[in-house]
Amino acid sequence: MQKSRRRQQLACGLLFGLWLPCCLAQTTPSNSPTRAATRTPSPLSTPSPSAQSQSARLKVRLSGYPRKHNEGRVELFHQGEWGTICDDDFSIHNANVLCRHLGFVSATGWTHSAKYGKGQGKIWLDNVQCNGGEKSIELCKSRGWGNSDCTHDEDAGVVCQDERIPGFVDSNVIDTQVDENKIDGVRLRPVVAMSRKKLPITEGVVEVKHRDGWAQICDLGWTIKNTHVVCGMLGFPHERKVNKNFYKLYLERQKNHFLIHSVACLGTEVHLAACPLEFSRPNATSACRGGTAAVVSCMPGPLFMQSNGLKKKPKTSRNVRLKGGARVGEGRVEVLKDSEWGTVCDDRWNLQSASVVCRELGFGSAKEALTGGRMGQGMGPIYMNEVKCLGQEKSIWNCPFKNITSEDCQHVEDAAVRCNVPHMGLEDSIRLTGGRTRSEGRVEVLRSDANGTQGWGLICGETWSTKEAMVVCRQLGLGYANQGVQETWYWDSSNVTEMVLSGVKCAGSEMSLSQCQHHRALSCQKAAAKFAAGVICSDTTSDLVLNAPLVQQTVYIEDRPLHMLYCAAEEDCLSKSAAKANWPYGHRRLLRFSSQIHNIGRADFKPKAGRHSWVWHACHGHYHSMDIFTHYDLMSANGSRVAEGHKASFCLEDSDCQEGVSKRYECANFGDQGITVGCWDLYRHDIDCQWIDITDVRPGNYILQIVINPNQEVSESDFTNNAMKCNCKYDGHRVWLHNCHIGDAFSEEAERRFEKYPGQLNNLLP
């Protein structure tokens, strides 16, 4: 086929060489499937505005099986339909353009002959020739949209370098690939007056969006499996029986328009559009003879249960959890084994397995199955690989999977999910105004006055922090909190000037501000609108985690002479009693260890303060960008501090990185400070202030605690993993650490056992 084409191209070149230059301006792709582009290599013409606007709308995805998130068959969405690319003339330049479109830095290879399986539908592009610098594949030369003489045996694929373009948030998603055009939307229409006012709506008539209104589904042949699918896509894990007699009487008096005549779900689908559907004929006189409109009743998960009088409360799993997500119902999948949490590898990760996790946790079916550490990377063990759920399992532990070794998977392949959750209307009671983008602004809340009149009001900025901002960003569906702003005078003003809330205090995990604490009566010293609270939200953020095993491996005691501790004393790295010592004579007893702090998030960790406000420390010869970056504490079993917490003020830089990740931050020469995603900052045990002064501590059993970013000055996706704890045995001469772990790495039961640890009786390591 290739040789035949080349002969044709050569003939065309000889016959039409005179007028060929005039046609070169038309070698950019056309919407017309009958206009073939000339195949003679030539410079690309500047795309027309219409072509550029098409480029902005072009959707690209990777499909096929088996594959990982960074490889697959290339599919393009054009004119409302997904299609493939033929492998004729395909090159690494084409692959580079496609991989960058998907958010990867480059391509490492491409595949031919439908390596990832044969696609379906159109073959949209053929003989594609890119130079590698195009922003979209449709700006490359080709035969034009839909003009191909290939079969799906020649579908092209790409393998992208598994490194993301900084700030790129799309891709790495295995989503439902169904024709949602035939079902634009699904809802439950409640018929009981009281149910209409309560959210979430858990019961009602199933309706599908149709033109400018809503239509019903005939219940003839309706099964519990259909109900299971509908409840799942609406955010509910389970279904309930419905009182059909009540609804029959009601629906007989209603005028129904039946769009769908029958549904035949298997029960494992994640969307009603994925089920076999039979649509009613347009001119049918009776589209549902002998039946009525389908009605379902769903059981909400514990997070969404109102006081609805349910006798039996549903339980969620204690062996599965989601970490690192910004929104409710999303995150990295972690499973509990032998009292320790670990992750799931993304090999063969799909929507069926993701849905089992979502329903197990009290959400609906999976909206998206995410791969490639999309919700950040874990630090503990990886327990599962190639999970193969059918979709009806009660737990991911009931699904077939492979136990893995460290050679099989790394944490860059951690699987994640984004689940369907019920509509709660939380975003309707809050808004952002005055910001430069929709992701930032002054926070305004909807309140009712004594007369019941609703209006918007401001929140006092005093004590406003990152935790409160996290809740606002989550409530509005805007991702992570980049910053909580206490003064908003520099943003555009609005007509809302009245303070209505003060003293707002959140844990950071709430679904809305209404679940946080606040003053009963307004108490705000700076009540002017310019001191109102604001937020800056972001799609990505950092996540710092300490390497706990390294602390345990490197701990030791040093008696350090006072004449070597002048710099340390200047930086307040010694306990208070050091001030009364006979300087420069004597020594201090120091508990020393190394700290390796990893950024496992999806954005670089950068100090809040700009470099203009960094403090130069002459003793150590570098700038300190954060006043408090780490707390080191030695505590008794009852939680009281026995050695003063060391408030470390460090210089942040990339000491080393994972393979394929480049260093970006270095302290030398007043360089930028921070920790890159996939890198870590190492503080060796032998540098100044990398210790706790235990000169005044008596022998005994203690708990060593290290907390990173303790004041939460800098945004992170997860603050629960910022603390590390170890059991500590000190006999007056030597020290041993046991059970060092990140604060949320153990099960609740194991953590209780840790707190009751009696210490080693014989000072021998187990």
mmCIF file of N, CA and C in Angstrom, residues 499-551:
data_model
loop_
_atom_site.group_PDB
_atom_site.id
_atom_site.type_symbol
_atom_site.label_atom_id
_atom_site.label_comp_id
_atom_site.label_asym_id
_atom_site.label_seq_id
_atom_site.Cartn_x
_atom_site.Cartn_y
_atom_site.Cartn_z
ATOM 1 N N MET A 499 -19.854 42.538 57.113
ATOM 2 C CA MET A 499 -19.292 41.321 57.713
ATOM 3 C C MET A 499 -20.404 40.562 58.413
ATOM 4 N N VAL A 500 -20.491 39.253 58.138
ATOM 5 C CA VAL A 500 -21.545 38.465 58.775
ATOM 6 C C VAL A 500 -20.998 37.270 59.550
ATOM 7 N N LEU A 501 -19.718 36.924 59.330
ATOM 8 C CA LEU A 501 -19.117 35.783 60.028
ATOM 9 C C LEU A 501 -17.740 36.151 60.540
ATOM 10 N N SER A 502 -17.395 35.629 61.712
ATOM 11 C CA SER A 502 -16.052 35.822 62.258
ATOM 12 C C SER A 502 -15.660 34.575 63.046
ATOM 13 N N GLY A 503 -14.380 34.466 63.309
ATOM 14 C CA GLY A 503 -13.879 33.338 64.090
ATOM 15 C C GLY A 503 -14.077 31.989 63.426
ATOM 16 N N VAL A 504 -14.108 31.958 62.095
ATOM 17 C CA VAL A 504 -14.306 30.686 61.390
ATOM 18 C C VAL A 504 -13.085 29.804 61.603
ATOM 19 N N LYS A 505 -13.333 28.581 62.037
ATOM 20 C CA LYS A 505 -12.245 27.641 62.307
ATOM 21 C C LYS A 505 -12.634 26.268 61.773
ATOM 22 N N CYS A 506 -11.877 25.780 60.804
ATOM 23 C CA CYS A 506 -12.166 24.493 60.162
ATOM 24 C C CYS A 506 -11.048 23.497 60.440
ATOM 25 N N ALA A 507 -11.387 22.225 60.395
ATOM 26 C CA ALA A 507 -10.369 21.178 60.475
ATOM 27 C C ALA A 507 -9.693 20.994 59.127
ATOM 28 N N GLY A 508 -10.374 21.385 58.065
ATOM 29 C CA GLY A 508 -9.832 21.277 56.724
ATOM 30 C C GLY A 508 -10.447 20.179 55.891
ATOM 31 N N SER A 509 -11.191 19.276 56.545
ATOM 32 C CA SER A 509 -11.789 18.142 55.839
ATOM 33 C C SER A 509 -13.286 18.314 55.605
ATOM 34 N N GLU A 510 -13.870 19.412 56.079
ATOM 35 C CA GLU A 510 -15.309 19.628 55.949
ATOM 36 C C GLU A 510 -15.718 19.809 54.481
ATOM 37 N N MET A 511 -16.990 19.483 54.193
ATOM 38 C CA MET A 511 -17.508 19.656 52.838
ATOM 39 C C MET A 511 -17.939 21.088 52.575
ATOM 40 N N SER A 512 -18.275 21.843 53.632
ATOM 41 C CA SER A 512 -18.708 23.222 53.448
ATOM 42 C C SER A 512 -18.381 24.033 54.697
ATOM 43 N N LEU A 513 -18.360 25.360 54.539
ATOM 44 C CA LEU A 513 -18.067 26.250 55.668
ATOM 45 C C LEU A 513 -19.106 26.144 56.770
ATOM 46 N N SER A 514 -20.325 25.752 56.418
ATOM 47 C CA SER A 514 -21.386 25.646 57.415
ATOM 48 C C SER A 514 -21.080 24.565 58.452
ATOM 49 N N GLN A 515 -20.162 23.659 58.137
ATOM 50 C CA GLN A 515 -19.791 22.599 59.073
ATOM 51 C C GLN A 515 -18.636 23.012 59.978
ATOM 52 N N CYS A 516 -18.078 24.197 59.771
ATOM 53 C CA CYS A 516 -16.957 24.691 60.578
ATOM 54 C C CYS A 516 -17.473 25.496 61.772
ATOM 55 N N GLN A 517 -16.632 25.678 62.769
ATOM 56 C CA GLN A 517 -16.970 26.497 63.927
ATOM 57 C C GLN A 517 -16.886 27.980 63.560
ATOM 58 N N HIS A 518 -17.649 28.805 64.265
ATOM 59 C CA HIS A 518 -17.553 30.255 64.089
ATOM 60 C C HIS A 518 -18.175 30.931 65.309
ATOM 61 N N HIS A 519 -17.918 32.222 65.457
ATOM 62 C CA HIS A 519 -18.481 32.978 66.575
ATOM 63 C C HIS A 519 -20.005 33.042 66.467
ATOM 64 N N ARG A 520 -20.658 32.962 67.628
ATOM 65 C CA ARG A 520 -22.118 33.115 67.626
ATOM 66 C C ARG A 520 -22.512 34.535 67.232
ATOM 67 N N ALA A 521 -21.787 35.479 67.799
ATOM 68 C CA ALA A 521 -22.021 36.886 67.461
ATOM 69 C C ALA A 521 -20.771 37.429 66.782
ATOM 70 N N LEU A 522 -20.948 38.322 65.839
ATOM 71 C CA LEU A 522 -19.826 38.854 65.081
ATOM 72 C C LEU A 522 -18.840 39.555 66.006
ATOM 73 N N SER A 523 -17.556 39.204 65.866
ATOM 74 C CA SER A 523 -16.501 39.826 66.663
ATOM 75 C C SER A 523 -15.274 39.981 65.777
ATOM 76 N N CYS A 524 -15.137 41.170 65.184
ATOM 77 C CA CYS A 524 -14.069 41.396 64.207
ATOM 78 C C CYS A 524 -13.501 42.795 64.405
ATOM 79 N N GLN A 525 -12.221 42.879 64.788
ATOM 80 C CA GLN A 525 -11.605 44.174 65.046
ATOM 81 C C GLN A 525 -11.443 44.979 63.765
ATOM 82 N N LYS A 526 -11.144 44.294 62.676
ATOM 83 C CA LYS A 526 -11.000 44.970 61.387
ATOM 84 C C LYS A 526 -12.192 44.584 60.527
ATOM 85 N N ALA A 527 -13.277 45.316 60.675
ATOM 86 C CA ALA A 527 -14.541 44.941 60.035
ATOM 87 C C ALA A 527 -14.739 45.572 58.667
ATOM 88 N N ALA A 528 -13.758 46.327 58.180
ATOM 89 C CA ALA A 528 -13.896 46.927 56.856
ATOM 90 C C ALA A 528 -13.801 45.847 55.783
ATOM 91 N N ALA A 529 -14.421 46.103 54.648
ATOM 92 C CA ALA A 529 -14.469 45.111 53.571
ATOM 93 C C ALA A 529 -13.081 44.739 53.061
ATOM 94 N N LYS A 530 -12.119 45.664 53.158
ATOM 95 C CA LYS A 530 -10.780 45.359 52.649
ATOM 96 C C LYS A 530 -10.056 44.314 53.502
ATOM 97 N N PHE A 531 -10.586 44.033 54.688
ATOM 98 C CA PHE A 531 -10.009 42.992 55.544
ATOM 99 C C PHE A 531 -10.845 41.718 55.537
ATOM 100 N N ALA A 532 -11.675 41.555 54.527
ATOM 101 C CA ALA A 532 -12.485 40.341 54.406
ATOM 102 C C ALA A 532 -11.611 39.177 53.942
ATOM 103 N N ALA A 533 -12.045 37.969 54.283
ATOM 104 C CA ALA A 533 -11.293 36.762 53.937
ATOM 105 C C ALA A 533 -11.425 36.450 52.451
ATOM 106 N N GLY A 534 -10.345 35.902 51.900
ATOM 107 C CA GLY A 534 -10.355 35.486 50.508
ATOM 108 C C GLY A 534 -9.577 34.201 50.324
ATOM 109 N N VAL A 535 -9.658 33.639 49.124
ATOM 110 C CA VAL A 535 -8.946 32.393 48.827
ATOM 111 C C VAL A 535 -8.354 32.447 47.426
ATOM 112 N N ILE A 536 -7.306 31.674 47.246
ATOM 113 C CA ILE A 536 -6.755 31.407 45.922
ATOM 114 C C ILE A 536 -6.712 29.889 45.777
ATOM 115 N N CYS A 537 -7.463 29.359 44.818
ATOM 116 C CA CYS A 537 -7.561 27.914 44.619
ATOM 117 C C CYS A 537 -6.692 27.480 43.448
ATOM 118 N N SER A 538 -6.366 26.192 43.417
ATOM 119 C CA SER A 538 -5.491 25.672 42.369
ATOM 120 C C SER A 538 -5.846 24.225 42.064
ATOM 121 N N ASP A 539 -5.613 23.820 40.812
ATOM 122 C CA ASP A 539 -5.870 22.432 40.420
ATOM 123 C C ASP A 539 -4.813 21.472 40.951
ATOM 124 N N THR A 540 -3.631 21.993 41.281
ATOM 125 C CA THR A 540 -2.547 21.144 41.780
ATOM 126 C C THR A 540 -1.922 21.787 43.006
ATOM 127 N N THR A 541 -1.252 20.972 43.802
ATOM 128 C CA THR A 541 -0.527 21.486 44.966
ATOM 129 C C THR A 541 0.505 20.463 45.400
ATOM 130 N N SER A 542 1.330 20.845 46.354
ATOM 131 C CA SER A 542 2.405 19.970 46.819
ATOM 132 C C SER A 542 1.909 19.031 47.911
ATOM 133 N N ASP A 543 2.765 18.102 48.311
ATOM 134 C CA ASP A 543 2.473 17.211 49.433
ATOM 135 C C ASP A 543 3.795 16.683 49.975
ATOM 136 N N LEU A 544 4.159 17.121 51.169
ATOM 137 C CA LEU A 544 5.437 16.737 51.779
ATOM 138 C C LEU A 544 5.263 15.555 52.718
ATOM 139 N N VAL A 545 6.214 14.623 52.631
ATOM 140 C CA VAL A 545 6.217 13.442 53.494
ATOM 141 C C VAL A 545 7.654 13.144 53.905
ATOM 142 N N LEU A 546 7.830 12.796 55.166
ATOM 143 C CA LEU A 546 9.151 12.469 55.689
ATOM 144 C C LEU A 546 9.459 10.991 55.485
ATOM 145 N N ASN A 547 10.706 10.698 55.167
ATOM 146 C CA ASN A 547 11.168 9.307 55.044
ATOM 147 C C ASN A 547 11.387 8.749 56.451
ATOM 148 N N ALA A 548 10.372 8.053 56.984
ATOM 149 C CA ALA A 548 10.425 7.586 58.376
ATOM 150 C C ALA A 548 11.522 6.547 58.618
ATOM 151 N N PRO A 549 11.715 5.548 57.744
ATOM 152 C CA PRO A 549 12.772 4.556 58.003
ATOM 153 C C PRO A 549 14.160 5.174 58.119
ATOM 154 N N LEU A 550 14.425 6.266 57.373
ATOM 155 C CA LEU A 550 15.754 6.878 57.430
ATOM 156 C C LEU A 550 16.018 7.484 58.805
ATOM 157 N N VAL A 551 14.996 8.063 59.411
ATOM 158 C CA VAL A 551 15.159 8.606 60.762
ATOM 159 C C VAL A 551 15.567 7.492 61.721
#
